[in-house]
CSV table of C-alpha atoms in Angstrom, one decimal:
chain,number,residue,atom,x,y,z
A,24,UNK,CA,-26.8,49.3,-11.7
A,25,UNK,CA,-29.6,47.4,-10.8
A,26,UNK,CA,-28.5,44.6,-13.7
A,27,UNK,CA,-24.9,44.2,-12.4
A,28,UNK,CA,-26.2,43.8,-8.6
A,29,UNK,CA,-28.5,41.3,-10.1
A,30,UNK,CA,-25.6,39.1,-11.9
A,31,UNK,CA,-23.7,39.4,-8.6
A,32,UNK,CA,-26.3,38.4,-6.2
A,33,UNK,CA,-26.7,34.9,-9.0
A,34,UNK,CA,-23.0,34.8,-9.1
A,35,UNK,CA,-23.0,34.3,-5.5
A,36,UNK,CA,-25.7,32.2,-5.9
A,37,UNK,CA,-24.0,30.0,-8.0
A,38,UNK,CA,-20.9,29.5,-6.0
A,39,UNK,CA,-22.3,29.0,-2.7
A,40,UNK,CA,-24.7,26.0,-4.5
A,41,UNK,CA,-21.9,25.1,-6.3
A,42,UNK,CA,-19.3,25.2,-4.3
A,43,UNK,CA,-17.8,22.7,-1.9
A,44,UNK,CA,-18.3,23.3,1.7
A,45,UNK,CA,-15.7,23.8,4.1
A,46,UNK,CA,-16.9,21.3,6.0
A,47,UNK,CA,-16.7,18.7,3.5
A,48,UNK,CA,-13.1,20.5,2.2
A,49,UNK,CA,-11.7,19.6,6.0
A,50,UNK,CA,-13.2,16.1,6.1
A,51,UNK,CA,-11.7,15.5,2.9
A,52,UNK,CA,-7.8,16.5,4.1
A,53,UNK,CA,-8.3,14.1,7.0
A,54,UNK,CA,-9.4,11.2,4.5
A,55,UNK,CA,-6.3,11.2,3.2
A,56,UNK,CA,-4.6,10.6,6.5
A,57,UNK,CA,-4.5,7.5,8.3
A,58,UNK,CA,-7.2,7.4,11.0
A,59,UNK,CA,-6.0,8.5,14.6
A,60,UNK,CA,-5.6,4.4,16.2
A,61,UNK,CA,-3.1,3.7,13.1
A,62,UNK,CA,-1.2,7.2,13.4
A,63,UNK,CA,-1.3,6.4,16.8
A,64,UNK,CA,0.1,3.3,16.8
A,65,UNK,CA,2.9,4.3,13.8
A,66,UNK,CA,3.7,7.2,16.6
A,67,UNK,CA,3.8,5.2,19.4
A,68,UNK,CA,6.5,2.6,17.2
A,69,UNK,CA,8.5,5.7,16.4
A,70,UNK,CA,9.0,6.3,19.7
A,71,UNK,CA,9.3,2.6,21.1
A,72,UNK,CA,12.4,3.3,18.3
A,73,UNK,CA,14.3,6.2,19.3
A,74,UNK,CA,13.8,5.0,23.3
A,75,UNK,CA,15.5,1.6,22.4
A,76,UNK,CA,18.5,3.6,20.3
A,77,UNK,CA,19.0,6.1,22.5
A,78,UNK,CA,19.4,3.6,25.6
A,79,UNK,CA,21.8,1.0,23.2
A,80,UNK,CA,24.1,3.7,22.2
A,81,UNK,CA,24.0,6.7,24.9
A,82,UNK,CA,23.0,4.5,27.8
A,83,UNK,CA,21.7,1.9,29.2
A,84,UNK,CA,18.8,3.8,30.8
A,85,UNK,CA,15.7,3.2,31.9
A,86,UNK,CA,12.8,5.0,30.0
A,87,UNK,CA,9.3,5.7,32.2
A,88,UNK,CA,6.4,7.1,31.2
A,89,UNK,CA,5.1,9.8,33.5
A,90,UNK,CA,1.6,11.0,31.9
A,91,UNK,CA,-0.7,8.7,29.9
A,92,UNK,CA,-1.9,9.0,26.4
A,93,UNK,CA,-4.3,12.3,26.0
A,94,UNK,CA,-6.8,13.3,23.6
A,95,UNK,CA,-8.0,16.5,21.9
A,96,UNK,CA,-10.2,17.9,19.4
A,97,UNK,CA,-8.6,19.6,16.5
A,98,UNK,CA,-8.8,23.8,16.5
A,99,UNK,CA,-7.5,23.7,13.0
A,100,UNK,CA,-10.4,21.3,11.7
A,101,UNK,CA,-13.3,23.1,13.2
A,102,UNK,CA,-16.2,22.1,11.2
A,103,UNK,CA,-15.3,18.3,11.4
A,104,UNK,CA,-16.7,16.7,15.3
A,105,UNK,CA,-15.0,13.6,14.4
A,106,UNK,CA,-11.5,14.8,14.4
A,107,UNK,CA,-8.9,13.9,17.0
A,108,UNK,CA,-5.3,15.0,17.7
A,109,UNK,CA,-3.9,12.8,20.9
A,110,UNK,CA,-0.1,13.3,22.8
A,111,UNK,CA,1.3,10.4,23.3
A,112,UNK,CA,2.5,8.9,26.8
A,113,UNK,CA,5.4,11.8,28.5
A,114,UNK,CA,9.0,9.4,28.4
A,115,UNK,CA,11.6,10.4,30.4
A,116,UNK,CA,14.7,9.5,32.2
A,117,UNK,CA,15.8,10.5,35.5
A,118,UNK,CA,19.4,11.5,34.4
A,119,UNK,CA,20.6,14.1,31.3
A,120,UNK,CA,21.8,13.4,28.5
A,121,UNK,CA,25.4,15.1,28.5
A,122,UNK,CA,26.8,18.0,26.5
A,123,UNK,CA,29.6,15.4,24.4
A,124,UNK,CA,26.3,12.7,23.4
A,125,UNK,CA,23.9,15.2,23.0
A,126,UNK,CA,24.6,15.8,18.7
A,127,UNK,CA,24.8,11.9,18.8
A,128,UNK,CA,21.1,11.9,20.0
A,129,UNK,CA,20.3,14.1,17.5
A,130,UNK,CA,21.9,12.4,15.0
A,131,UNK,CA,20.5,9.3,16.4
A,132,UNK,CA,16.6,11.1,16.6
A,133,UNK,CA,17.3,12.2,12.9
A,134,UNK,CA,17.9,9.0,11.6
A,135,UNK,CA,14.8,7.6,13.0
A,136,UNK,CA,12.4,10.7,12.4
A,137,UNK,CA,13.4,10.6,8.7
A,138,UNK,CA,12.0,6.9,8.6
A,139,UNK,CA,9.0,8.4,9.7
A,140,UNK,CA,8.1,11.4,7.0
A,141,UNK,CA,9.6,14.0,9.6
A,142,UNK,CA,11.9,16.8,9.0
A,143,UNK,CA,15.3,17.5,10.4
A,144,UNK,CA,15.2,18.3,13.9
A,145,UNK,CA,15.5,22.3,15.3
A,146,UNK,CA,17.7,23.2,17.9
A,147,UNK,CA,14.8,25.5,20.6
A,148,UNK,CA,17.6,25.5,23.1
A,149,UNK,CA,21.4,24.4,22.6
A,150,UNK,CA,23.3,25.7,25.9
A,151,UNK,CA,25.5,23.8,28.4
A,152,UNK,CA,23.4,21.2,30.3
A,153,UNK,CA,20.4,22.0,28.5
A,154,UNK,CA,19.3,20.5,25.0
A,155,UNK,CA,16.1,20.4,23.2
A,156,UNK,CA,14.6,19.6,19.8
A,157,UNK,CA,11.4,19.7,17.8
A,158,UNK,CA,10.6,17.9,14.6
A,159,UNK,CA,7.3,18.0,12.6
A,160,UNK,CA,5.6,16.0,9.8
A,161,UNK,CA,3.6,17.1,7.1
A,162,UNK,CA,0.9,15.8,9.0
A,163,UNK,CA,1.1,18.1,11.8
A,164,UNK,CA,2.6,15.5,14.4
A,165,UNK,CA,5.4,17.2,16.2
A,166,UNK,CA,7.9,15.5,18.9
A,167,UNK,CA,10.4,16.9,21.6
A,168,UNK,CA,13.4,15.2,22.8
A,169,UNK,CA,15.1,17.7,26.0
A,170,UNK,CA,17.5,17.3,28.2
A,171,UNK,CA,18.6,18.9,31.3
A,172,UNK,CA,18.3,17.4,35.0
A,173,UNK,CA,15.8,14.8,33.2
A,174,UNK,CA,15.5,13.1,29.3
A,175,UNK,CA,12.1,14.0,28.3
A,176,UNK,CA,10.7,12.4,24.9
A,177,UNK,CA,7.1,14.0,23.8
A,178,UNK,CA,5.2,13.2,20.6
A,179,UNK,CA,2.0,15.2,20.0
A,180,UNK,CA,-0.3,13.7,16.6
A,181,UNK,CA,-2.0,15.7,14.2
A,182,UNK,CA,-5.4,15.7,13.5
A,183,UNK,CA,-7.0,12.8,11.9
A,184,UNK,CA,-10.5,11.3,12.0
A,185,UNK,CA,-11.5,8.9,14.5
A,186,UNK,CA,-11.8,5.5,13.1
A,187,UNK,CA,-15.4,5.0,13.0
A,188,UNK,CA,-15.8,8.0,10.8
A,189,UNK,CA,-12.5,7.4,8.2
A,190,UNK,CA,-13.4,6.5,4.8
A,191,UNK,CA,-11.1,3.8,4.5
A,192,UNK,CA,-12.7,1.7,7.6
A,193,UNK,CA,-16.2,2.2,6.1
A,194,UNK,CA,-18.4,-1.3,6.7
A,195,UNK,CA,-15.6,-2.4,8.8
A,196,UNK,CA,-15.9,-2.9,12.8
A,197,UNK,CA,-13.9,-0.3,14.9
A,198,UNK,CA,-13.3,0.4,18.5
């Protein structure tokens, strides 16, 4: 007994010295990614895109931002202090979108979020007057496009490192 709890105890041993840290496993998935200022800024364009479509085709109308851009750290990347997720700006409309354009907006929002790397859009809630849909990329951005008395357009980021600490920026000057 005593010589099997000794090979466990040295198994153990072995794979926490061995073994990668979590830490380091969780800094490595957000290496991959882009750093937060260029998924910001790919975000912000996606949205810059489906504003300017949706006002050519469904409108004109006149897109205002109501809440500035946010930041956040990342529950789901605990062990990494550098990590960031960040919503983007609130957009909105003072007017709906109305029942007979709304699956052109989707269709529209589709288009555009497929550019992107996100998946089809969901329907959360489909009844007269009221519209809204979410979309998310493998990176763990999501977006939101509702209607009802107001047009709301919403993108939260994933997480991704800040840019001083991504691997890819490394000897460069950041913000």
């Amino acid at each position: 007994m005593k010589r099997i709890t000794a090979l466990t105890l040295c198994f153990l041993i072995l794979i926490g010295c061995g073994g990668r840290s979590r830490m380091n496993d969780q800094f490595e998935t957000l290496a991959r990614r882009p750093d937060i200022d260029v998924a910001t800024e790919r975000y912000q364009k996606m949205q810059e895109d489906v504003r300017g479509r949706i006002s050519a085709e469904l409108g004109p109308v006149e897109w205002k931002v109501r809440r500035p851009l946010s930041r956040s750290g990342c529950a789901e990347f605990p062990d990494v202090s550098e990590a960031e997720s960040r919503t983007l700006g609130l957009w909105y409309f003072t007017s709906n979108i109305p029942d007979d354009k709304w699956e052109r907006a989707v269709k529209i929002i589709s288009e555009i979020n497929a550019a992107y790397g996100f998946g089809p859009p969901r329907h959360m809630e489909n009844s007269p007057g009221r519209h809204e849909v979410i979309s998310v990329d493998s990176l763990g951005a999501s977006y939101t496009l509702g209607t009802s008395v107001h047009t709301t357009l919403m993108l939260h980021t994933g997480c991704h490192l800040e840019a001083k600490a991504h691997p890819a920026n490394a000897g460069k000057k950041t913000p």
